[in-house]
mmCIF file of C-alpha atoms and ligand atoms in Angstrom:
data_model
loop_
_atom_site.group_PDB
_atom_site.id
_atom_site.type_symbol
_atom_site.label_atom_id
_atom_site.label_comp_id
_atom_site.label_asym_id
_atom_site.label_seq_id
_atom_site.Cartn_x
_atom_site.Cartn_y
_atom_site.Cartn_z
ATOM 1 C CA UNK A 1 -14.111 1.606 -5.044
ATOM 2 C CA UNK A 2 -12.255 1.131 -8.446
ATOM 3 C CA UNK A 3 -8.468 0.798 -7.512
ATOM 4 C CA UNK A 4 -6.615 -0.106 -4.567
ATOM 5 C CA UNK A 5 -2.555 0.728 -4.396
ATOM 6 C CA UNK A 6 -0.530 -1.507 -2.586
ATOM 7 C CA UNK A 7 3.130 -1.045 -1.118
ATOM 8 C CA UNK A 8 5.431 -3.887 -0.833
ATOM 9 C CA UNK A 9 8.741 -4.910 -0.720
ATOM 10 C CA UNK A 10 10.897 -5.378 -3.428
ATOM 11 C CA UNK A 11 12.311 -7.967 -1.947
ATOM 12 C CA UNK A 12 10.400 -11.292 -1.229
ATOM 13 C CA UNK A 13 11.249 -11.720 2.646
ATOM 14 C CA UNK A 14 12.346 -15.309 3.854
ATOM 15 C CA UNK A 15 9.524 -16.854 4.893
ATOM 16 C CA UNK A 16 7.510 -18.352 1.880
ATOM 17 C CA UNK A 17 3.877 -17.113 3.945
ATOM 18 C CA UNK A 18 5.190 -13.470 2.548
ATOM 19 C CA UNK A 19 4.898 -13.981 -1.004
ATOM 20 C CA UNK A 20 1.863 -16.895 -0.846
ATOM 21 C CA UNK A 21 -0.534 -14.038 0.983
ATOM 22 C CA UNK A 22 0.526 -11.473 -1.518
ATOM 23 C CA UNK A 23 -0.954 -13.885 -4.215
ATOM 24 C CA UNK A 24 -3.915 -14.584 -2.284
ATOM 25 C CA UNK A 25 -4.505 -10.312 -1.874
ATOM 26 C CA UNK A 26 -3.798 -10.505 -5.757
ATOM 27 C CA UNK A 27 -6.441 -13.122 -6.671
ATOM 28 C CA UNK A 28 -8.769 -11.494 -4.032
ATOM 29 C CA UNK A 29 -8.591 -8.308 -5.496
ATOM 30 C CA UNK A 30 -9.338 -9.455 -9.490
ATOM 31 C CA UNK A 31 -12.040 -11.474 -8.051
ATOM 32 C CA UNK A 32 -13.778 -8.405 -6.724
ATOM 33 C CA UNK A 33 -12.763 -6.360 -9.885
ATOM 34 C CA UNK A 34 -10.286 -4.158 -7.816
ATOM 35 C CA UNK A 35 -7.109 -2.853 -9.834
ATOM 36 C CA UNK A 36 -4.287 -2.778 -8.678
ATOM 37 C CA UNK A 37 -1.599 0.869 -8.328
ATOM 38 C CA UNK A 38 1.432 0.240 -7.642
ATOM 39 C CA UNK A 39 5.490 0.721 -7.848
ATOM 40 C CA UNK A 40 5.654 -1.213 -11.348
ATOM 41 C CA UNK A 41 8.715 -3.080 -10.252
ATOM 42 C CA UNK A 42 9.060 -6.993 -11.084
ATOM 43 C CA UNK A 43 10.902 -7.545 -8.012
ATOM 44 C CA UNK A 44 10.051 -9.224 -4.980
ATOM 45 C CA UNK A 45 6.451 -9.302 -3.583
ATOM 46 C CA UNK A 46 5.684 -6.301 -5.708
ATOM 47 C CA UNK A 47 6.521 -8.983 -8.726
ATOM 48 C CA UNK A 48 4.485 -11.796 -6.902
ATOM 49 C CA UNK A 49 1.327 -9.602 -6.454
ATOM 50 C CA UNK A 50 1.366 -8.343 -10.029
ATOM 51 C CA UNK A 51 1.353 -11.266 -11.508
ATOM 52 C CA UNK A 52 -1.176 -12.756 -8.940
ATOM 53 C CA UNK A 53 -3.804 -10.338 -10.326
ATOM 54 C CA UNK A 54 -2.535 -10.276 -13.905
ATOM 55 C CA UNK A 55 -3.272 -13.996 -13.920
ATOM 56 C CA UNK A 56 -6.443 -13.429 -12.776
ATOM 57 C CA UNK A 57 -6.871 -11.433 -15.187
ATOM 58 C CA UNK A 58 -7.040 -7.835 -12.981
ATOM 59 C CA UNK A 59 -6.165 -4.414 -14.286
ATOM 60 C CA UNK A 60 -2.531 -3.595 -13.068
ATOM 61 C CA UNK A 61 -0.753 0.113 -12.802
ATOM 62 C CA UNK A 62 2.673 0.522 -12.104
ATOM 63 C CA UNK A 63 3.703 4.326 -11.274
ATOM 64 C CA UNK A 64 7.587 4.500 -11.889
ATOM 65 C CA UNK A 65 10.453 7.154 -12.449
ATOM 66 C CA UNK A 66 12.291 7.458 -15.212
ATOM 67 C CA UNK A 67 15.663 6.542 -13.163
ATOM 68 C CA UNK A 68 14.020 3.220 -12.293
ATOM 69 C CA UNK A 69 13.069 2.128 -15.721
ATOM 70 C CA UNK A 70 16.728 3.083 -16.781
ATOM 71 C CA UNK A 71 17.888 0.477 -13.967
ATOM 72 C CA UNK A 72 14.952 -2.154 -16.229
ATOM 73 C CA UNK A 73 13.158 -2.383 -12.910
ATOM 74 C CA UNK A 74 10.428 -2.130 -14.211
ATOM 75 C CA UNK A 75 7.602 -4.771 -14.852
ATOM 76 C CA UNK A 76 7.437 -5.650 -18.578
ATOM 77 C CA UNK A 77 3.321 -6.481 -19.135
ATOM 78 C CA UNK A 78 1.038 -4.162 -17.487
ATOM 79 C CA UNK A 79 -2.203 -2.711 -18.351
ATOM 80 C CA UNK A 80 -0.647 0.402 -18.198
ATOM 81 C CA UNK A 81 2.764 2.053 -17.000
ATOM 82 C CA UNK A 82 2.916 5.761 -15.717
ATOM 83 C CA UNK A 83 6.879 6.771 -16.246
ATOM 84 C CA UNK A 84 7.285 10.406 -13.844
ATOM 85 C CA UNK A 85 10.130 12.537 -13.299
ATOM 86 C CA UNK A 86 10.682 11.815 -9.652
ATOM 87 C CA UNK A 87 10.013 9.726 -6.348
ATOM 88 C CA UNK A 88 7.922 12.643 -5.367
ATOM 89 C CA UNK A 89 5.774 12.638 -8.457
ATOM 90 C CA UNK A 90 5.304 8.714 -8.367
ATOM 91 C CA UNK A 91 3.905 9.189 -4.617
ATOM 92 C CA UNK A 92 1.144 11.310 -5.718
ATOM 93 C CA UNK A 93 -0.014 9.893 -8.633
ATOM 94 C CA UNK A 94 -0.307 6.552 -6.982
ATOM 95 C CA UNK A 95 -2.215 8.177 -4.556
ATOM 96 C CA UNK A 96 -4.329 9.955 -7.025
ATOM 97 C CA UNK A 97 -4.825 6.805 -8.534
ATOM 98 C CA UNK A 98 -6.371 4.953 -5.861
ATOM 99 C CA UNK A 99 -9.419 4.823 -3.743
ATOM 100 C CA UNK A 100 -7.818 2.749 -1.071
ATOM 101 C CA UNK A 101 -3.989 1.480 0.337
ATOM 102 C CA UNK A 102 -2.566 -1.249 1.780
ATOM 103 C CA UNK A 103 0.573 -2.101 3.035
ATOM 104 C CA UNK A 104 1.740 -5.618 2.742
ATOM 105 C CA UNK A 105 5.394 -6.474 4.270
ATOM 106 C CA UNK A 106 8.462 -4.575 3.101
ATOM 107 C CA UNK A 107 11.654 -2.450 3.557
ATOM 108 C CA UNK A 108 12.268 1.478 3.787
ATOM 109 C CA UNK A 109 10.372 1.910 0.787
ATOM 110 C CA UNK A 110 7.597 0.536 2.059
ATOM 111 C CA UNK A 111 7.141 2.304 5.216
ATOM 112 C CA UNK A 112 8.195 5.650 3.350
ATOM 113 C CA UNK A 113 4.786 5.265 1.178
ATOM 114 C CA UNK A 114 2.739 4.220 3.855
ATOM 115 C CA UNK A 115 3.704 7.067 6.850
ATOM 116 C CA UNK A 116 3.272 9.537 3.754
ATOM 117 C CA UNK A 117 -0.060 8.601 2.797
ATOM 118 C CA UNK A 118 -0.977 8.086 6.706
ATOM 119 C CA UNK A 119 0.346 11.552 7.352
ATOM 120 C CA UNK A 120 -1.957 13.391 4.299
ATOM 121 C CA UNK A 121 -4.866 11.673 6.101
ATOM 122 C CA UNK A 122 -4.246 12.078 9.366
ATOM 123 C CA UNK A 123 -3.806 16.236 7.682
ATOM 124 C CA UNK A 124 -7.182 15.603 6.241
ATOM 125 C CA UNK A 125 -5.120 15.695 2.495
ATOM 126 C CA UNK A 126 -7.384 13.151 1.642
ATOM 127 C CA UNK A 127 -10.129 10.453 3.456
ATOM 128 C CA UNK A 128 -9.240 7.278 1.550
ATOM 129 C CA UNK A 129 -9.110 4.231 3.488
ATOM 130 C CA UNK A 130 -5.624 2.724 4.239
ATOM 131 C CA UNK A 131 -5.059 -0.703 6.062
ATOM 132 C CA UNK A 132 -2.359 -3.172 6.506
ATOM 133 C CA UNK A 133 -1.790 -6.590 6.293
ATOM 134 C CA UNK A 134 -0.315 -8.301 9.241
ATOM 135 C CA UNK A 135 1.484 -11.034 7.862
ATOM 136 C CA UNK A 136 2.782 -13.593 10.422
ATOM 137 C CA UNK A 137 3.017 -11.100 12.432
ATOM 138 C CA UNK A 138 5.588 -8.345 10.621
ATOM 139 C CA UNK A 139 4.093 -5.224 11.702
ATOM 140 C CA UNK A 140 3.741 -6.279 15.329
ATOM 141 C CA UNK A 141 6.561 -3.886 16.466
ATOM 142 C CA UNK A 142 5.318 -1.312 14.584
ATOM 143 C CA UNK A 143 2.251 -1.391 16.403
ATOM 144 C CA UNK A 144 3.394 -1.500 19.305
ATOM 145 C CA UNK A 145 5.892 1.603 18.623
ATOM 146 C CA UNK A 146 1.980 3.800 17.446
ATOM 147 C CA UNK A 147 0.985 2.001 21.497
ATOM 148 C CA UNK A 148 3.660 4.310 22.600
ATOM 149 C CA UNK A 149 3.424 7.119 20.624
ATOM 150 C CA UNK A 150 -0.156 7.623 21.801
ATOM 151 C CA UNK A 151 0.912 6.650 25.544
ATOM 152 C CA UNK A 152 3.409 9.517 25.401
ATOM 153 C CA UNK A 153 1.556 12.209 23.398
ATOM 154 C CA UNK A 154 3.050 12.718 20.038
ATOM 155 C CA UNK A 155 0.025 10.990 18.427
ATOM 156 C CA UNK A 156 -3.277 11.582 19.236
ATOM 157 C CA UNK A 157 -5.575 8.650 19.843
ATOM 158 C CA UNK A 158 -8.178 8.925 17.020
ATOM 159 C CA UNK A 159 -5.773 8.807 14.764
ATOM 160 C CA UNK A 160 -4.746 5.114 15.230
ATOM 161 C CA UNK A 161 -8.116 4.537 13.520
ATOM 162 C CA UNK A 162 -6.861 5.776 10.629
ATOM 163 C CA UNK A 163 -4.988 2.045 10.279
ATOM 164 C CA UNK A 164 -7.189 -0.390 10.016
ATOM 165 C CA UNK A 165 -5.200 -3.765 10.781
ATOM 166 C CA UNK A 166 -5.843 -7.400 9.626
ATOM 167 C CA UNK A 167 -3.783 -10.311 9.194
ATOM 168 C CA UNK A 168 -6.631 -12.030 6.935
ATOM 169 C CA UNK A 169 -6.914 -10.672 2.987
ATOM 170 C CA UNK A 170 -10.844 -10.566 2.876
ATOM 171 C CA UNK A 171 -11.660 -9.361 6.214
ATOM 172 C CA UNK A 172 -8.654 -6.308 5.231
ATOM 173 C CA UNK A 173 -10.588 -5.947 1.945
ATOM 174 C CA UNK A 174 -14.042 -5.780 3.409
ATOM 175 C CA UNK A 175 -13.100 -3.491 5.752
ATOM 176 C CA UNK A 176 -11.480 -1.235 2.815
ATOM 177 C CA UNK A 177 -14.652 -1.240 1.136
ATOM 178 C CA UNK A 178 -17.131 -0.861 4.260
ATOM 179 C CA UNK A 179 -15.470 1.910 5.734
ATOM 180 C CA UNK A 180 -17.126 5.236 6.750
ATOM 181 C CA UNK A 181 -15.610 7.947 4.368
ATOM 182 C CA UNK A 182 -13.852 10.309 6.608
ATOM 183 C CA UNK A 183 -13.516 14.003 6.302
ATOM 184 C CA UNK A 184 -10.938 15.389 3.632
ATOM 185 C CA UNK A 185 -10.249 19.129 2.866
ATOM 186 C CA UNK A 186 -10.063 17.903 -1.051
ATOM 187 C CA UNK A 187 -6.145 18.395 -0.690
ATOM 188 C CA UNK A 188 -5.832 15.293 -2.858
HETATM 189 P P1 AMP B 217 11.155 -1.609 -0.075
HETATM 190 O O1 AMP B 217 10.088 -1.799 0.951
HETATM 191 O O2 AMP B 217 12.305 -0.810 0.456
HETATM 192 O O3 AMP B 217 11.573 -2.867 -0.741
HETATM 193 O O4 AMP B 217 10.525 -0.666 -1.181
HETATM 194 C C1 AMP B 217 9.370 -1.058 -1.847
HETATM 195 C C2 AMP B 217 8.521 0.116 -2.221
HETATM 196 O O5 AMP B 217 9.340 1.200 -2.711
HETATM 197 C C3 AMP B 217 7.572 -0.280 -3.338
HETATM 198 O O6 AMP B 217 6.197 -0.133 -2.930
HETATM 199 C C4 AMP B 217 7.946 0.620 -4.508
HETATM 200 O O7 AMP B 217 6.978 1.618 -4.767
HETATM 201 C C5 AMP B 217 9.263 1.285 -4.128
HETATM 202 N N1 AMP B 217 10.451 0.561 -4.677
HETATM 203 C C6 AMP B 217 11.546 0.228 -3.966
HETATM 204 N N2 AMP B 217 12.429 -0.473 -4.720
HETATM 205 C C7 AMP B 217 11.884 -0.591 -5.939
HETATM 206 C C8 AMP B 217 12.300 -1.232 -7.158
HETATM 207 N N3 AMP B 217 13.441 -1.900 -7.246
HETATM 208 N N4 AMP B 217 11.469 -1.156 -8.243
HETATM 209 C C9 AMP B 217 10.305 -0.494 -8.155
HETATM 210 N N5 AMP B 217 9.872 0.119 -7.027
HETATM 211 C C10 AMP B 217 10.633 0.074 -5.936
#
């Protein structure tokens, strides 16, 4: 495993345990020489965990459209910045990208990337692993909305292993790196 992509928020949440985990994931993942895919903006935890693992001195990749760079939102010292034409475009070369995602806190944008990339694996698009990390508790409703979409059949049970949940950076990043590969039709 090369790269891992995270999705954040671009906002920093109000709790100061958000953006102090998102450094820890950042350091964690330049220790074990993972780079890092991601949105490319500056803002918010997306800002915190870029710098985390550009400190460290970890490769960083920031995917962005054209229409966000126009707005400057995007992060000024990179290793390398992928401009696209569209949201769509950024999706799947992030995901092309990466061996691995996680989701750390966030907003729409957030859960938009992560249901995508859950729904091209639970489609068998691709078998890269894809976890989240639990901060203080953030994606506790969330959880327990999957609970009831498997109670009343619109989601079928295997397919909650396709999330692997932690609330602790190393255990989410061993778990990353030590999981089974699943099956993929080579979609992606
Ligand atoms: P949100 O959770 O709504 O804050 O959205 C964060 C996710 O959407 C990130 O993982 C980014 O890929 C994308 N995104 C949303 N807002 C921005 C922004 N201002 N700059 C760059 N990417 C953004």
């Amino acid at each position: 495993m090369k790269r891992i992509c995270v999705f954040c928020g671009s906002r920093a949440g109000s709790a100061t345990i958000y953006a102090e985990t998102t450094r820890d994931l950042g350091r964690a993942m330049a220790r074990r020489g993972l780079g890092l895919v991601f949105g490319a903006g500056h803002v918010g935890l997306m800002g915190v965990l870029t710098d985390a693992v550009r400190e460290a001195g970890g490769e960083t990749i920031g995917v962005i459209p054209q229409s966000l760079v126009d707005r400057e939102l995007a992060h000024a010292s990179l290793t390398d910045l992928r401009i696209v034409e569209s949201m769509h475009d950024r999706k799947a070369l992030m995901a092309e990208l990466s061996d691995a995602f996680i989701a750390l806190p966030g907003g729409f944008g957030t859960l938009d990337e992560l249901f995508e990339i859950l729904t091209w694996a639970q489609l068998r698009f691709h078998a890269k692993p894809i976890g989240i990390l639990n901060v203080n508790g953030f994606f506790d409703p969330l959880l327990a909305w999957i609970d009831r979409a498997i109670a009343e059949d619109f989601l079928k049970e295997k397919n909650r292993e396709l999330l692997k949940v932690e609330s602790d950076v190393e255990r989410l990043l061993e778990r990353l790196l030590t999981s089974e590969p699943g099956a993929s039709n080579g979609v992606l």
